[in-house]
Amino acid sequence: MGDSPAGPAAAETAVRALLHNNGLTVGTTVHDAARQPRFPVSLLVEAGQAVVTMPLLNAQCPVRPEWLAAAEARGNAYFMFTARPWPTAAPGQPVTEEELERFAGDEETLTAAAHCLLPIRRLR
């Protein structure tokens, strides 16, 4: 969100370095994890939760049944990790679906992001 003591520019630089260090490019390339052995990002879907894992970072969130059904039908999900700080979000404060859609769909957000197609993984 760009709320580090060093400010939004430093946060963007740090995220770009994280992505670069993991072999991910920012821009229009879509990385297909199914075609790349040892891809640094994985997606586990279990019990209505999506868990994205990459070196030094993981994130978990609940997913809607519609998203889960679509991901299971396709066998993969589109993942986008942007380096652009979210200018209006505040830590610990909820955002509306409309705010999320506006930010995620903004051209500046999209062009500052690494784009990946991640196979769905499950617990065995």
PDB file of C-alpha atoms in Angstrom:
ATOM      1  CA  MET A   1       0.000   0.000   0.000  1.00  0.00           C
ATOM      2  CA  GLY A   2       3.004   2.269   0.055  1.00  0.00           C
ATOM      3  CA  ASP A   3       2.633   2.969   3.764  1.00  0.00           C
ATOM      4  CA  SER A   4       6.211   2.123   4.713  1.00  0.00           C
ATOM      5  CA  PRO A   5       8.252   4.764   6.555  1.00  0.00           C
ATOM      6  CA  ALA A   6      10.201   5.315   3.310  1.00  0.00           C
ATOM      7  CA  GLY A   7       7.006   6.118   1.409  1.00  0.00           C
ATOM      8  CA  PRO A   8       5.220   4.855  -1.722  1.00  0.00           C
ATOM      9  CA  ALA A   9       8.198   5.113  -4.083  1.00  0.00           C
ATOM     10  CA  ALA A  10      10.358   2.928  -1.833  1.00  0.00           C
ATOM     11  CA  ALA A  11       7.527   0.401  -1.493  1.00  0.00           C
ATOM     12  CA  GLU A  12       7.176   0.219  -5.280  1.00  0.00           C
ATOM     13  CA  THR A  13      10.929  -0.258  -5.677  1.00  0.00           C
ATOM     14  CA  ALA A  14      10.922  -3.043  -3.073  1.00  0.00           C
ATOM     15  CA  VAL A  15       8.029  -4.888  -4.757  1.00  0.00           C
ATOM     16  CA  ARG A  16       9.640  -4.571  -8.176  1.00  0.00           C
ATOM     17  CA  ALA A  17      12.856  -6.038  -6.709  1.00  0.00           C
ATOM     18  CA  LEU A  18      10.900  -8.906  -5.103  1.00  0.00           C
ATOM     19  CA  LEU A  19       9.247  -9.715  -8.414  1.00  0.00           C
ATOM     20  CA  HIS A  20      12.496  -9.420 -10.377  1.00  0.00           C
ATOM     21  CA  ASN A  21      14.397 -11.582  -7.870  1.00  0.00           C
ATOM     22  CA  ASN A  22      11.784 -14.288  -8.395  1.00  0.00           C
ATOM     23  CA  GLY A  23      12.105 -14.150 -12.183  1.00  0.00           C
ATOM     24  CA  LEU A  24       8.826 -12.325 -12.747  1.00  0.00           C
ATOM     25  CA  THR A  25       8.574  -9.450 -15.191  1.00  0.00           C
ATOM     26  CA  VAL A  26       6.374  -6.423 -14.791  1.00  0.00           C
ATOM     27  CA  GLY A  27       4.240  -5.467 -17.776  1.00  0.00           C
ATOM     28  CA  THR A  28       2.330  -7.450 -20.364  1.00  0.00           C
ATOM     29  CA  THR A  29       4.037 -10.870 -20.245  1.00  0.00           C
ATOM     30  CA  VAL A  30       1.844 -13.592 -18.741  1.00  0.00           C
ATOM     31  CA  HIS A  31       3.923 -16.240 -16.978  1.00  0.00           C
ATOM     32  CA  ASP A  32       2.348 -19.699 -17.296  1.00  0.00           C
ATOM     33  CA  ALA A  33       3.414 -21.622 -14.190  1.00  0.00           C
ATOM     34  CA  ALA A  34       2.307 -24.929 -15.725  1.00  0.00           C
ATOM     35  CA  ARG A  35       4.983 -24.534 -18.421  1.00  0.00           C
ATOM     36  CA  GLN A  36       7.825 -23.537 -16.115  1.00  0.00           C
ATOM     37  CA  PRO A  37       9.410 -26.058 -13.774  1.00  0.00           C
ATOM     38  CA  ARG A  38      10.105 -24.689 -10.299  1.00  0.00           C
ATOM     39  CA  PHE A  39       7.928 -21.617 -10.826  1.00  0.00           C
ATOM     40  CA  PRO A  40       8.311 -19.370  -7.744  1.00  0.00           C
ATOM     41  CA  VAL A  41       4.591 -18.728  -7.206  1.00  0.00           C
ATOM     42  CA  SER A  42       2.005 -21.355  -6.287  1.00  0.00           C
ATOM     43  CA  LEU A  43      -1.704 -21.360  -5.531  1.00  0.00           C
ATOM     44  CA  LEU A  44      -3.327 -23.716  -3.052  1.00  0.00           C
ATOM     45  CA  VAL A  45      -7.129 -23.773  -2.912  1.00  0.00           C
ATOM     46  CA  GLU A  46      -8.741 -25.546   0.017  1.00  0.00           C
ATOM     47  CA  ALA A  47     -11.797 -25.130   2.252  1.00  0.00           C
ATOM     48  CA  GLY A  48     -12.952 -21.946   0.522  1.00  0.00           C
ATOM     49  CA  GLN A  49      -9.539 -20.301   0.874  1.00  0.00           C
ATOM     50  CA  ALA A  50      -6.929 -19.348  -1.718  1.00  0.00           C
ATOM     51  CA  VAL A  51      -3.316 -19.330  -0.555  1.00  0.00           C
ATOM     52  CA  VAL A  52      -0.644 -17.771  -2.772  1.00  0.00           C
ATOM     53  CA  THR A  53       2.933 -18.614  -1.830  1.00  0.00           C
ATOM     54  CA  MET A  54       6.227 -17.306  -3.138  1.00  0.00           C
ATOM     55  CA  PRO A  55       9.658 -16.969  -1.519  1.00  0.00           C
ATOM     56  CA  LEU A  56       9.496 -14.613   1.468  1.00  0.00           C
ATOM     57  CA  LEU A  57       5.759 -14.057   1.060  1.00  0.00           C
ATOM     58  CA  ASN A  58       2.400 -15.762   1.344  1.00  0.00           C
ATOM     59  CA  ALA A  59      -1.143 -14.510   1.389  1.00  0.00           C
ATOM     60  CA  GLN A  60      -4.423 -16.209   2.225  1.00  0.00           C
ATOM     61  CA  CYS A  61      -7.945 -15.028   1.599  1.00  0.00           C
ATOM     62  CA  PRO A  62     -11.455 -16.451   1.462  1.00  0.00           C
ATOM     63  CA  VAL A  63     -12.838 -16.934  -2.044  1.00  0.00           C
ATOM     64  CA  ARG A  64     -16.403 -16.808  -3.267  1.00  0.00           C
ATOM     65  CA  PRO A  65     -18.068 -20.036  -4.385  1.00  0.00           C
ATOM     66  CA  GLU A  66     -18.345 -18.597  -7.931  1.00  0.00           C
ATOM     67  CA  TRP A  67     -14.592 -17.959  -8.069  1.00  0.00           C
ATOM     68  CA  LEU A  68     -13.867 -21.403  -6.672  1.00  0.00           C
ATOM     69  CA  ALA A  69     -16.138 -23.096  -9.231  1.00  0.00           C
ATOM     70  CA  ALA A  70     -14.572 -21.178 -12.132  1.00  0.00           C
ATOM     71  CA  ALA A  71     -11.021 -21.897 -10.962  1.00  0.00           C
ATOM     72  CA  GLU A  72     -11.765 -25.578 -10.499  1.00  0.00           C
ATOM     73  CA  ALA A  73     -13.410 -25.813 -13.928  1.00  0.00           C
ATOM     74  CA  ARG A  74     -10.387 -24.166 -15.589  1.00  0.00           C
ATOM     75  CA  GLY A  75      -7.766 -25.839 -13.400  1.00  0.00           C
ATOM     76  CA  ASN A  76      -5.955 -22.531 -12.967  1.00  0.00           C
ATOM     77  CA  ALA A  77      -6.357 -18.927 -11.900  1.00  0.00           C
ATOM     78  CA  TYR A  78      -5.017 -15.626 -13.169  1.00  0.00           C
ATOM     79  CA  PHE A  79      -2.777 -13.968 -10.577  1.00  0.00           C
ATOM     80  CA  MET A  80      -1.606 -10.384 -10.713  1.00  0.00           C
ATOM     81  CA  PHE A  81       0.953  -8.865  -8.320  1.00  0.00           C
ATOM     82  CA  THR A  82       1.280  -5.116  -8.788  1.00  0.00           C
ATOM     83  CA  ALA A  83       4.123  -2.911  -7.668  1.00  0.00           C
ATOM     84  CA  ARG A  84       1.833   0.118  -7.716  1.00  0.00           C
ATOM     85  CA  PRO A  85       0.938   1.297  -4.217  1.00  0.00           C
ATOM     86  CA  TRP A  86      -2.784   1.632  -3.597  1.00  0.00           C
ATOM     87  CA  PRO A  87      -3.202   5.385  -3.127  1.00  0.00           C
ATOM     88  CA  THR A  88      -6.488   5.379  -1.196  1.00  0.00           C
ATOM     89  CA  ALA A  89      -6.437   2.187   0.893  1.00  0.00           C
ATOM     90  CA  ALA A  90      -5.490   2.293   4.573  1.00  0.00           C
ATOM     91  CA  PRO A  91      -4.044  -0.588   6.620  1.00  0.00           C
ATOM     92  CA  GLY A  92      -6.723  -2.521   8.494  1.00  0.00           C
ATOM     93  CA  GLN A  93      -9.567  -0.657   6.803  1.00  0.00           C
ATOM     94  CA  PRO A  94     -12.015  -2.524   4.577  1.00  0.00           C
ATOM     95  CA  VAL A  95     -12.426  -1.557   0.942  1.00  0.00           C
ATOM     96  CA  THR A  96     -15.543  -1.949  -1.126  1.00  0.00           C
ATOM     97  CA  GLU A  97     -15.755  -4.296  -4.084  1.00  0.00           C
ATOM     98  CA  GLU A  98     -16.070  -1.251  -6.340  1.00  0.00           C
ATOM     99  CA  GLU A  99     -12.867   0.287  -4.927  1.00  0.00           C
ATOM    100  CA  LEU A 100     -11.016  -2.990  -5.473  1.00  0.00           C
ATOM    101  CA  GLU A 101     -12.313  -3.281  -9.043  1.00  0.00           C
ATOM    102  CA  ARG A 102     -11.302   0.323  -9.818  1.00  0.00           C
ATOM    103  CA  PHE A 103      -7.786  -0.171  -8.469  1.00  0.00           C
ATOM    104  CA  ALA A 104      -7.207  -3.645  -9.951  1.00  0.00           C
ATOM    105  CA  GLY A 105      -8.588  -2.634 -13.346  1.00  0.00           C
ATOM    106  CA  ASP A 106      -6.724   0.663 -13.600  1.00  0.00           C
ATOM    107  CA  GLU A 107      -4.211   0.753 -16.474  1.00  0.00           C
ATOM    108  CA  GLU A 108      -1.460   2.020 -14.170  1.00  0.00           C
ATOM    109  CA  THR A 109      -2.044  -0.931 -11.815  1.00  0.00           C
ATOM    110  CA  LEU A 110      -2.068  -3.438 -14.667  1.00  0.00           C
ATOM    111  CA  THR A 111       1.105  -2.187 -16.341  1.00  0.00           C
ATOM    112  CA  ALA A 112       2.965  -2.133 -13.001  1.00  0.00           C
ATOM    113  CA  ALA A 113       2.121  -5.789 -12.340  1.00  0.00           C
ATOM    114  CA  ALA A 114       3.539  -9.245 -12.895  1.00  0.00           C
ATOM    115  CA  HIS A 115       0.871 -11.448 -14.489  1.00  0.00           C
ATOM    116  CA  CYS A 116       0.757 -15.216 -13.921  1.00  0.00           C
ATOM    117  CA  LEU A 117      -1.442 -18.158 -14.781  1.00  0.00           C
ATOM    118  CA  LEU A 118      -1.258 -20.479 -11.758  1.00  0.00           C
ATOM    119  CA  PRO A 119      -2.424 -24.096 -11.666  1.00  0.00           C
ATOM    120  CA  ILE A 120      -4.796 -24.893  -8.810  1.00  0.00           C
ATOM    121  CA  ARG A 121      -3.185 -27.122  -6.203  1.00  0.00           C
ATOM    122  CA  ARG A 122      -4.965 -29.039  -3.460  1.00  0.00           C
ATOM    123  CA  LEU A 123      -3.904 -30.797  -0.293  1.00  0.00           C
ATOM    124  CA  ARG A 124      -3.393 -34.522  -0.784  1.00  0.00           C
TER     125      ARG A 124
END
